[in-house]
């Protein structure tokens, strides 16, 4: 039986800390593992203690180069996808991801889909020496997400709502 609590650990490509927080395993389906984080959850952000102010649901796909964070109001991003390495699971209770800087976001008020942090990606690509295959996978994932967040592709249309309802 999988653990009810999963530790989510994001690092940067050089191994430095990015985010670290506990999440509750909500479900696993063909899309991936759905994790819920409630408001008040203690976390680490860029190596510093933090507390989550707004709940969210994280989808960790089985074999994709992204994760999806689904947010309720008042967060301005309805969906926030990090371009990241495919998940590496340590047992059932810890998932490791490498954040690759690029983000694809759908704005709640307008439905506008944006690619963010291209400058950070370009800088870190050089600084950390991202291999060509990592760059290619990150760029392919970002292009796919730009379309999927805007065209009704699941899980970005409605399927996440039942999981989000469990944490708000």
Short mmCIF file of N, CA and C in Angstrom, two decimals, residues 3-156:
data_model
loop_
_atom_site.label_atom_id
_atom_site.label_comp_id
_atom_site.label_asym_id
_atom_site.label_seq_id
_atom_site.Cartn_x
_atom_site.Cartn_y
_atom_site.Cartn_z
N UNK A 3 2.30 4.99 0.57
CA UNK A 3 2.23 5.90 1.71
C UNK A 3 1.20 6.99 1.45
N UNK A 4 0.51 7.42 2.50
CA UNK A 4 -0.46 8.50 2.40
C UNK A 4 0.23 9.85 2.26
N UNK A 5 1.43 10.00 2.82
CA UNK A 5 2.18 11.25 2.75
C UNK A 5 3.40 11.06 1.86
N UNK A 6 3.56 11.99 0.93
CA UNK A 6 4.68 11.95 -0.01
C UNK A 6 5.51 13.21 0.19
N UNK A 7 6.79 13.05 0.32
CA UNK A 7 7.69 14.21 0.37
C UNK A 7 8.05 14.57 -1.08
N UNK A 8 7.81 15.81 -1.45
CA UNK A 8 8.09 16.31 -2.79
C UNK A 8 9.35 17.16 -2.70
N UNK A 9 10.38 16.74 -3.45
CA UNK A 9 11.67 17.45 -3.40
C UNK A 9 12.04 17.90 -4.82
N UNK A 10 12.05 19.22 -5.00
CA UNK A 10 12.55 19.81 -6.24
C UNK A 10 13.94 20.36 -5.97
N UNK A 11 14.86 20.07 -6.88
CA UNK A 11 16.18 20.67 -6.83
C UNK A 11 16.45 21.35 -8.16
N UNK A 12 17.42 22.21 -8.17
CA UNK A 12 17.90 22.78 -9.43
C UNK A 12 18.90 21.79 -10.03
N UNK A 13 19.31 22.03 -11.25
CA UNK A 13 20.17 21.09 -11.97
C UNK A 13 21.52 20.89 -11.28
N UNK A 14 21.99 21.92 -10.56
CA UNK A 14 23.27 21.80 -9.86
C UNK A 14 23.13 21.10 -8.51
N UNK A 15 21.92 20.67 -8.16
CA UNK A 15 21.69 19.97 -6.91
C UNK A 15 21.25 20.86 -5.77
N UNK A 16 21.21 22.18 -5.99
CA UNK A 16 20.79 23.08 -4.91
C UNK A 16 19.29 22.94 -4.65
N UNK A 17 18.92 23.24 -3.41
CA UNK A 17 17.52 23.12 -2.99
C UNK A 17 16.64 24.13 -3.71
N UNK A 18 15.45 23.68 -4.08
CA UNK A 18 14.48 24.59 -4.69
C UNK A 18 13.19 24.59 -3.87
N UNK A 19 12.49 23.46 -3.79
CA UNK A 19 11.28 23.34 -2.97
C UNK A 19 11.27 21.96 -2.32
N UNK A 20 10.65 21.89 -1.15
CA UNK A 20 10.57 20.63 -0.40
C UNK A 20 9.35 20.74 0.50
N UNK A 21 8.39 19.83 0.32
CA UNK A 21 7.18 19.90 1.13
C UNK A 21 6.48 18.54 1.17
N UNK A 22 5.71 18.30 2.21
CA UNK A 22 4.90 17.09 2.29
C UNK A 22 3.57 17.31 1.57
N UNK A 23 3.08 16.24 0.96
CA UNK A 23 1.79 16.29 0.28
C UNK A 23 1.04 15.00 0.56
N UNK A 24 -0.25 15.07 0.49
CA UNK A 24 -1.07 13.87 0.71
C UNK A 24 -1.37 13.22 -0.63
N UNK A 25 -1.12 11.91 -0.70
CA UNK A 25 -1.43 11.16 -1.92
C UNK A 25 -2.96 11.08 -2.04
N UNK A 26 -3.48 11.63 -3.12
CA UNK A 26 -4.92 11.62 -3.34
C UNK A 26 -5.35 10.45 -4.22
N UNK A 27 -4.55 10.18 -5.27
CA UNK A 27 -4.91 9.13 -6.21
C UNK A 27 -3.75 8.90 -7.18
N UNK A 28 -3.86 7.81 -7.90
CA UNK A 28 -2.95 7.55 -9.02
C UNK A 28 -3.81 7.03 -10.15
N UNK A 29 -3.60 7.58 -11.34
CA UNK A 29 -4.36 7.14 -12.51
C UNK A 29 -3.44 7.12 -13.72
N UNK A 30 -4.02 7.02 -14.90
CA UNK A 30 -3.20 6.96 -16.11
C UNK A 30 -2.42 8.25 -16.35
N UNK A 31 -2.84 9.37 -15.75
CA UNK A 31 -2.14 10.64 -15.91
C UNK A 31 -0.93 10.76 -15.00
N UNK A 32 -0.98 10.11 -13.85
CA UNK A 32 0.13 10.20 -12.90
C UNK A 32 -0.35 10.10 -11.47
N UNK A 33 0.43 10.66 -10.56
CA UNK A 33 0.11 10.65 -9.13
C UNK A 33 -0.38 12.04 -8.75
N UNK A 34 -1.57 12.08 -8.13
CA UNK A 34 -2.19 13.33 -7.69
C UNK A 34 -1.88 13.52 -6.21
N UNK A 35 -1.30 14.68 -5.88
CA UNK A 35 -0.90 14.99 -4.51
C UNK A 35 -1.58 16.29 -4.06
N UNK A 36 -2.05 16.31 -2.84
CA UNK A 36 -2.72 17.50 -2.32
C UNK A 36 -1.93 18.16 -1.22
N UNK A 37 -1.90 19.49 -1.26
CA UNK A 37 -1.22 20.29 -0.24
C UNK A 37 -2.23 21.30 0.31
N UNK A 38 -2.45 21.26 1.60
CA UNK A 38 -3.40 22.17 2.23
C UNK A 38 -2.72 23.46 2.69
N UNK A 39 -3.52 24.50 2.84
CA UNK A 39 -3.01 25.76 3.40
C UNK A 39 -2.48 25.46 4.80
N UNK A 40 -1.38 26.11 5.16
CA UNK A 40 -0.77 25.89 6.46
C UNK A 40 0.32 24.84 6.45
N UNK A 41 0.53 24.18 5.33
CA UNK A 41 1.57 23.16 5.23
C UNK A 41 2.95 23.82 5.31
N UNK A 42 3.80 23.31 6.20
CA UNK A 42 5.17 23.80 6.29
C UNK A 42 5.96 23.30 5.09
N UNK A 43 6.79 24.17 4.53
CA UNK A 43 7.58 23.82 3.37
C UNK A 43 8.93 24.53 3.42
N UNK A 44 9.76 24.17 2.47
CA UNK A 44 11.05 24.84 2.29
C UNK A 44 11.04 25.40 0.87
N UNK A 45 11.36 26.67 0.74
CA UNK A 45 11.41 27.31 -0.57
C UNK A 45 12.75 28.02 -0.71
N UNK A 46 13.54 27.60 -1.69
CA UNK A 46 14.90 28.12 -1.88
C UNK A 46 15.72 28.03 -0.60
N UNK A 47 15.57 26.90 0.11
CA UNK A 47 16.36 26.66 1.31
C UNK A 47 15.85 27.34 2.56
N UNK A 48 14.75 28.06 2.48
CA UNK A 48 14.22 28.79 3.64
C UNK A 48 12.86 28.24 4.05
N UNK A 49 12.60 28.19 5.35
CA UNK A 49 11.28 27.73 5.82
C UNK A 49 10.17 28.64 5.29
N UNK A 50 9.06 28.02 4.98
CA UNK A 50 7.92 28.74 4.44
C UNK A 50 6.65 28.01 4.87
N UNK A 51 5.52 28.65 4.69
CA UNK A 51 4.22 28.03 4.97
C UNK A 51 3.33 28.29 3.76
N UNK A 52 2.72 27.24 3.25
CA UNK A 52 1.83 27.39 2.10
C UNK A 52 0.59 28.17 2.52
N UNK A 53 0.32 29.27 1.85
CA UNK A 53 -0.82 30.12 2.18
C UNK A 53 -2.09 29.70 1.44
N UNK A 54 -1.91 29.10 0.26
CA UNK A 54 -3.04 28.70 -0.58
C UNK A 54 -2.87 27.22 -0.91
N UNK A 55 -3.92 26.41 -0.76
CA UNK A 55 -3.80 24.99 -1.07
C UNK A 55 -3.62 24.78 -2.57
N UNK A 56 -3.15 23.60 -2.94
CA UNK A 56 -3.01 23.25 -4.36
C UNK A 56 -2.95 21.75 -4.51
N UNK A 57 -3.11 21.32 -5.74
CA UNK A 57 -2.95 19.92 -6.11
C UNK A 57 -1.81 19.84 -7.10
N UNK A 58 -0.92 18.89 -6.91
CA UNK A 58 0.20 18.66 -7.80
C UNK A 58 0.00 17.35 -8.53
N UNK A 59 0.09 17.38 -9.85
CA UNK A 59 0.10 16.16 -10.65
C UNK A 59 1.54 15.87 -11.03
N UNK A 60 2.00 14.68 -10.63
CA UNK A 60 3.33 14.21 -11.02
C UNK A 60 3.10 13.14 -12.08
N UNK A 61 3.28 13.49 -13.37
CA UNK A 61 3.05 12.52 -14.43
C UNK A 61 4.01 11.35 -14.33
N UNK A 62 3.60 10.23 -14.91
CA UNK A 62 4.43 9.02 -14.84
C UNK A 62 5.78 9.18 -15.55
N UNK A 63 5.79 9.75 -16.73
CA UNK A 63 7.04 9.80 -17.49
C UNK A 63 7.22 11.09 -18.29
N UNK A 64 6.72 12.19 -17.79
CA UNK A 64 6.78 13.44 -18.54
C UNK A 64 7.83 14.39 -17.96
N UNK A 65 8.17 15.40 -18.75
CA UNK A 65 9.15 16.41 -18.37
C UNK A 65 8.46 17.64 -17.81
N UNK A 66 7.45 17.46 -16.98
CA UNK A 66 6.74 18.56 -16.35
C UNK A 66 5.96 18.04 -15.15
N UNK A 67 5.56 18.98 -14.29
CA UNK A 67 4.58 18.72 -13.24
C UNK A 67 3.52 19.81 -13.36
N UNK A 68 2.32 19.50 -12.90
CA UNK A 68 1.24 20.47 -12.98
C UNK A 68 0.71 20.80 -11.61
N UNK A 69 0.65 22.09 -11.30
CA UNK A 69 0.10 22.57 -10.04
C UNK A 69 -1.23 23.26 -10.35
N UNK A 70 -2.29 22.80 -9.70
CA UNK A 70 -3.64 23.30 -9.94
C UNK A 70 -4.08 24.08 -8.70
N UNK A 71 -4.49 25.32 -8.92
CA UNK A 71 -4.70 26.27 -7.83
C UNK A 71 -6.12 26.81 -7.77
N UNK A 72 -6.63 27.03 -6.55
CA UNK A 72 -7.91 27.71 -6.40
C UNK A 72 -7.70 29.22 -6.34
N UNK A 73 -8.78 29.99 -6.43
CA UNK A 73 -8.66 31.42 -6.14
C UNK A 73 -8.23 31.57 -4.68
N UNK A 74 -7.51 32.58 -4.31
CA UNK A 74 -7.26 33.81 -5.06
C UNK A 74 -5.98 33.76 -5.90
N UNK A 75 -5.32 32.61 -5.99
CA UNK A 75 -4.10 32.55 -6.80
C UNK A 75 -4.44 32.94 -8.24
N UNK A 76 -3.63 33.79 -8.84
CA UNK A 76 -3.91 34.29 -10.19
C UNK A 76 -3.62 33.26 -11.26
N UNK A 77 -2.78 32.27 -10.95
CA UNK A 77 -2.54 31.19 -11.90
C UNK A 77 -3.47 30.02 -11.56
N UNK A 78 -4.32 29.68 -12.52
CA UNK A 78 -5.21 28.53 -12.34
C UNK A 78 -4.41 27.24 -12.45
N UNK A 79 -3.49 27.21 -13.43
CA UNK A 79 -2.60 26.07 -13.63
C UNK A 79 -1.19 26.60 -13.79
N UNK A 80 -0.25 25.97 -13.09
CA UNK A 80 1.15 26.38 -13.13
C UNK A 80 1.98 25.12 -13.34
N UNK A 81 2.61 25.01 -14.51
CA UNK A 81 3.40 23.82 -14.82
C UNK A 81 4.89 24.14 -14.79
N UNK A 82 5.61 23.38 -14.01
CA UNK A 82 7.07 23.47 -14.00
C UNK A 82 7.62 22.49 -15.02
N UNK A 83 8.53 22.96 -15.84
CA UNK A 83 9.27 22.03 -16.69
C UNK A 83 10.32 21.42 -15.77
N UNK A 84 10.31 20.11 -15.69
CA UNK A 84 11.18 19.39 -14.74
C UNK A 84 11.53 18.03 -15.30
N UNK A 85 12.58 17.47 -14.76
CA UNK A 85 12.96 16.11 -15.14
C UNK A 85 11.81 15.15 -14.82
N UNK A 86 11.75 14.02 -15.52
CA UNK A 86 10.77 13.01 -15.10
C UNK A 86 10.99 12.63 -13.64
N UNK A 87 9.90 12.35 -12.96
CA UNK A 87 9.95 12.04 -11.53
C UNK A 87 10.81 10.81 -11.26
N UNK A 88 11.59 10.90 -10.19
CA UNK A 88 12.33 9.74 -9.68
C UNK A 88 11.79 9.45 -8.29
N UNK A 89 11.15 8.31 -8.17
CA UNK A 89 10.54 7.93 -6.90
C UNK A 89 11.51 7.14 -6.05
N UNK A 90 11.54 7.49 -4.79
CA UNK A 90 12.31 6.77 -3.77
C UNK A 90 11.27 6.08 -2.90
N UNK A 91 11.02 4.82 -3.20
CA UNK A 91 9.92 4.12 -2.56
C UNK A 91 8.61 4.75 -2.99
N UNK A 92 7.62 4.69 -2.12
CA UNK A 92 6.32 5.30 -2.40
C UNK A 92 6.15 6.65 -1.74
N UNK A 93 7.14 7.04 -0.92
CA UNK A 93 6.90 8.21 -0.08
C UNK A 93 7.80 9.41 -0.35
N UNK A 94 8.64 9.36 -1.39
CA UNK A 94 9.47 10.53 -1.74
C UNK A 94 9.60 10.60 -3.25
N UNK A 95 9.36 11.78 -3.80
CA UNK A 95 9.55 11.98 -5.23
C UNK A 95 10.56 13.11 -5.44
N UNK A 96 11.52 12.85 -6.30
CA UNK A 96 12.57 13.82 -6.63
C UNK A 96 12.36 14.33 -8.04
N UNK A 97 12.49 15.66 -8.19
CA UNK A 97 12.35 16.31 -9.49
C UNK A 97 13.45 17.36 -9.62
N UNK A 98 13.92 17.56 -10.84
CA UNK A 98 14.89 18.61 -11.12
C UNK A 98 14.16 19.70 -11.89
N UNK A 99 14.03 20.87 -11.27
CA UNK A 99 13.38 22.02 -11.89
C UNK A 99 14.27 22.59 -12.98
N UNK A 100 13.74 22.72 -14.18
CA UNK A 100 14.52 23.20 -15.32
C UNK A 100 14.11 24.62 -15.74
N UNK A 101 13.62 25.39 -14.78
CA UNK A 101 13.42 26.83 -14.92
C UNK A 101 12.18 27.24 -15.70
N UNK A 102 11.94 26.67 -16.86
CA UNK A 102 10.80 27.09 -17.66
C UNK A 102 9.49 26.74 -16.96
N UNK A 103 8.51 27.62 -17.09
CA UNK A 103 7.19 27.40 -16.53
C UNK A 103 6.15 27.76 -17.59
N UNK A 104 5.05 27.03 -17.59
CA UNK A 104 3.92 27.36 -18.45
C UNK A 104 2.72 27.56 -17.53
N UNK A 105 2.09 28.72 -17.67
CA UNK A 105 1.07 29.16 -16.73
C UNK A 105 -0.21 29.54 -17.48
N UNK A 106 -1.36 29.13 -16.92
CA UNK A 106 -2.64 29.62 -17.43
C UNK A 106 -3.23 30.56 -16.38
N UNK A 107 -3.49 31.81 -16.80
CA UNK A 107 -4.03 32.83 -15.91
C UNK A 107 -5.53 32.61 -15.71
N UNK A 108 -5.95 32.73 -14.46
CA UNK A 108 -7.33 32.49 -14.10
C UNK A 108 -8.29 33.49 -14.77
N UNK A 109 -8.00 34.76 -14.67
CA UNK A 109 -8.94 35.79 -15.11
C UNK A 109 -9.14 35.81 -16.63
N UNK A 110 -8.08 35.55 -17.37
CA UNK A 110 -8.14 35.71 -18.82
C UNK A 110 -8.05 34.40 -19.60
N UNK A 111 -7.57 33.34 -18.96
CA UNK A 111 -7.32 32.09 -19.68
C UNK A 111 -6.06 32.13 -20.51
N UNK A 112 -5.35 33.24 -20.46
CA UNK A 112 -4.10 33.40 -21.23
C UNK A 112 -3.06 32.39 -20.76
N UNK A 113 -2.35 31.78 -21.72
CA UNK A 113 -1.30 30.82 -21.43
C UNK A 113 0.04 31.48 -21.74
N UNK A 114 0.96 31.41 -20.77
CA UNK A 114 2.25 32.11 -20.88
C UNK A 114 3.41 31.15 -20.66
N UNK A 115 4.47 31.36 -21.40
CA UNK A 115 5.75 30.70 -21.13
C UNK A 115 6.58 31.67 -20.31
N UNK A 116 7.08 31.20 -19.17
CA UNK A 116 7.81 32.07 -18.26
C UNK A 116 9.23 31.57 -18.05
N UNK A 117 10.10 32.50 -17.64
CA UNK A 117 11.47 32.23 -17.20
C UNK A 117 12.39 31.69 -18.29
N UNK A 118 12.16 32.14 -19.53
CA UNK A 118 13.06 31.75 -20.62
C UNK A 118 14.47 32.29 -20.38
N UNK A 119 14.56 33.47 -19.76
CA UNK A 119 15.87 34.05 -19.48
C UNK A 119 16.64 33.21 -18.45
N UNK A 120 15.94 32.75 -17.43
CA UNK A 120 16.56 31.89 -16.42
C UNK A 120 17.01 30.56 -17.04
N UNK A 121 16.18 30.01 -17.91
CA UNK A 121 16.53 28.76 -18.60
C UNK A 121 17.80 28.95 -19.43
N UNK A 122 17.88 30.05 -20.18
CA UNK A 122 19.06 30.32 -21.01
C UNK A 122 20.30 30.50 -20.15
N UNK A 123 20.16 31.22 -19.04
CA UNK A 123 21.30 31.45 -18.14
C UNK A 123 21.77 30.14 -17.51
N UNK A 124 20.85 29.36 -16.98
CA UNK A 124 21.21 28.11 -16.31
C UNK A 124 21.67 27.04 -17.29
N UNK A 125 21.17 27.11 -18.50
CA UNK A 125 21.62 26.17 -19.54
C UNK A 125 23.13 26.26 -19.71
N UNK A 126 23.64 27.48 -19.66
CA UNK A 126 25.09 27.71 -19.79
C UNK A 126 25.79 27.44 -18.46
N UNK A 127 25.29 28.06 -17.37
CA UNK A 127 25.94 27.95 -16.07
C UNK A 127 26.06 26.50 -15.61
N UNK A 128 24.99 25.72 -15.74
CA UNK A 128 24.97 24.35 -15.23
C UNK A 128 25.29 23.31 -16.30
N UNK A 129 25.44 23.76 -17.53
CA UNK A 129 25.80 22.84 -18.60
C UNK A 129 24.72 21.82 -18.92
N UNK A 130 23.48 22.30 -19.09
CA UNK A 130 22.42 21.36 -19.46
C UNK A 130 22.83 20.61 -20.73
N UNK A 131 22.79 19.30 -20.71
CA UNK A 131 23.10 18.53 -21.92
C UNK A 131 22.06 18.80 -23.01
N UNK A 132 22.45 18.63 -24.27
CA UNK A 132 21.52 18.89 -25.39
C UNK A 132 20.20 18.12 -25.28
N UNK A 133 20.24 16.87 -24.80
CA UNK A 133 18.99 16.11 -24.71
C UNK A 133 18.07 16.69 -23.64
N UNK A 134 18.61 17.23 -22.56
CA UNK A 134 17.80 17.85 -21.51
C UNK A 134 17.15 19.13 -22.06
N UNK A 135 17.93 19.92 -22.78
CA UNK A 135 17.41 21.15 -23.39
C UNK A 135 16.28 20.80 -24.36
N UNK A 136 16.50 19.80 -25.19
CA UNK A 136 15.48 19.41 -26.18
C UNK A 136 14.20 18.94 -25.50
N UNK A 137 14.32 18.09 -24.47
CA UNK A 137 13.14 17.59 -23.76
C UNK A 137 12.38 18.73 -23.08
N UNK A 138 13.11 19.66 -22.48
CA UNK A 138 12.48 20.80 -21.81
C UNK A 138 11.72 21.65 -22.81
N UNK A 139 12.31 21.91 -23.96
CA UNK A 139 11.67 22.75 -24.97
C UNK A 139 10.45 22.05 -25.58
N UNK A 140 10.53 20.76 -25.81
CA UNK A 140 9.38 20.00 -26.33
C UNK A 140 8.24 20.03 -25.32
N UNK A 141 8.56 19.81 -24.04
CA UNK A 141 7.52 19.82 -22.99
C UNK A 141 6.86 21.20 -22.92
N UNK A 142 7.64 22.25 -22.97
CA UNK A 142 7.08 23.61 -22.90
C UNK A 142 6.16 23.88 -24.08
N UNK A 143 6.57 23.49 -25.29
CA UNK A 143 5.72 23.71 -26.47
C UNK A 143 4.41 22.93 -26.35
N UNK A 144 4.50 21.67 -25.89
CA UNK A 144 3.29 20.86 -25.74
C UNK A 144 2.35 21.50 -24.71
N UNK A 145 2.89 21.93 -23.58
CA UNK A 145 2.06 22.54 -22.54
C UNK A 145 1.41 23.84 -23.01
N UNK A 146 2.12 24.62 -23.81
CA UNK A 146 1.53 25.86 -24.34
C UNK A 146 0.25 25.57 -25.10
N UNK A 147 0.22 24.49 -25.85
CA UNK A 147 -1.00 24.10 -26.56
C UNK A 147 -2.01 23.47 -25.64
N UNK A 148 -1.57 22.53 -24.81
CA UNK A 148 -2.49 21.74 -23.98
C UNK A 148 -3.23 22.58 -22.95
N UNK A 149 -2.58 23.58 -22.39
CA UNK A 149 -3.26 24.42 -21.39
C UNK A 149 -4.32 25.30 -22.03
N UNK A 150 -4.23 25.50 -23.33
CA UNK A 150 -5.18 26.37 -24.00
C UNK A 150 -6.27 25.67 -24.79
N UNK A 151 -6.12 24.38 -25.05
CA UNK A 151 -7.07 23.74 -25.97
C UNK A 151 -8.01 22.71 -25.35
N UNK A 152 -8.02 22.60 -24.03
CA UNK A 152 -8.94 21.66 -23.41
C UNK A 152 -8.39 20.27 -23.21
N UNK A 153 -7.10 20.08 -23.45
CA UNK A 153 -6.47 18.79 -23.20
C UNK A 153 -6.51 18.49 -21.71
N UNK A 154 -6.86 17.27 -21.37
CA UNK A 154 -6.79 16.85 -19.97
C UNK A 154 -5.34 16.53 -19.63
N UNK A 155 -4.95 16.79 -18.43
CA UNK A 155 -5.74 17.05 -17.23
C UNK A 155 -6.03 18.53 -16.98
N UNK A 156 -5.81 19.38 -17.98
CA UNK A 156 -5.86 20.82 -17.77
C UNK A 156 -7.25 21.42 -17.96
#
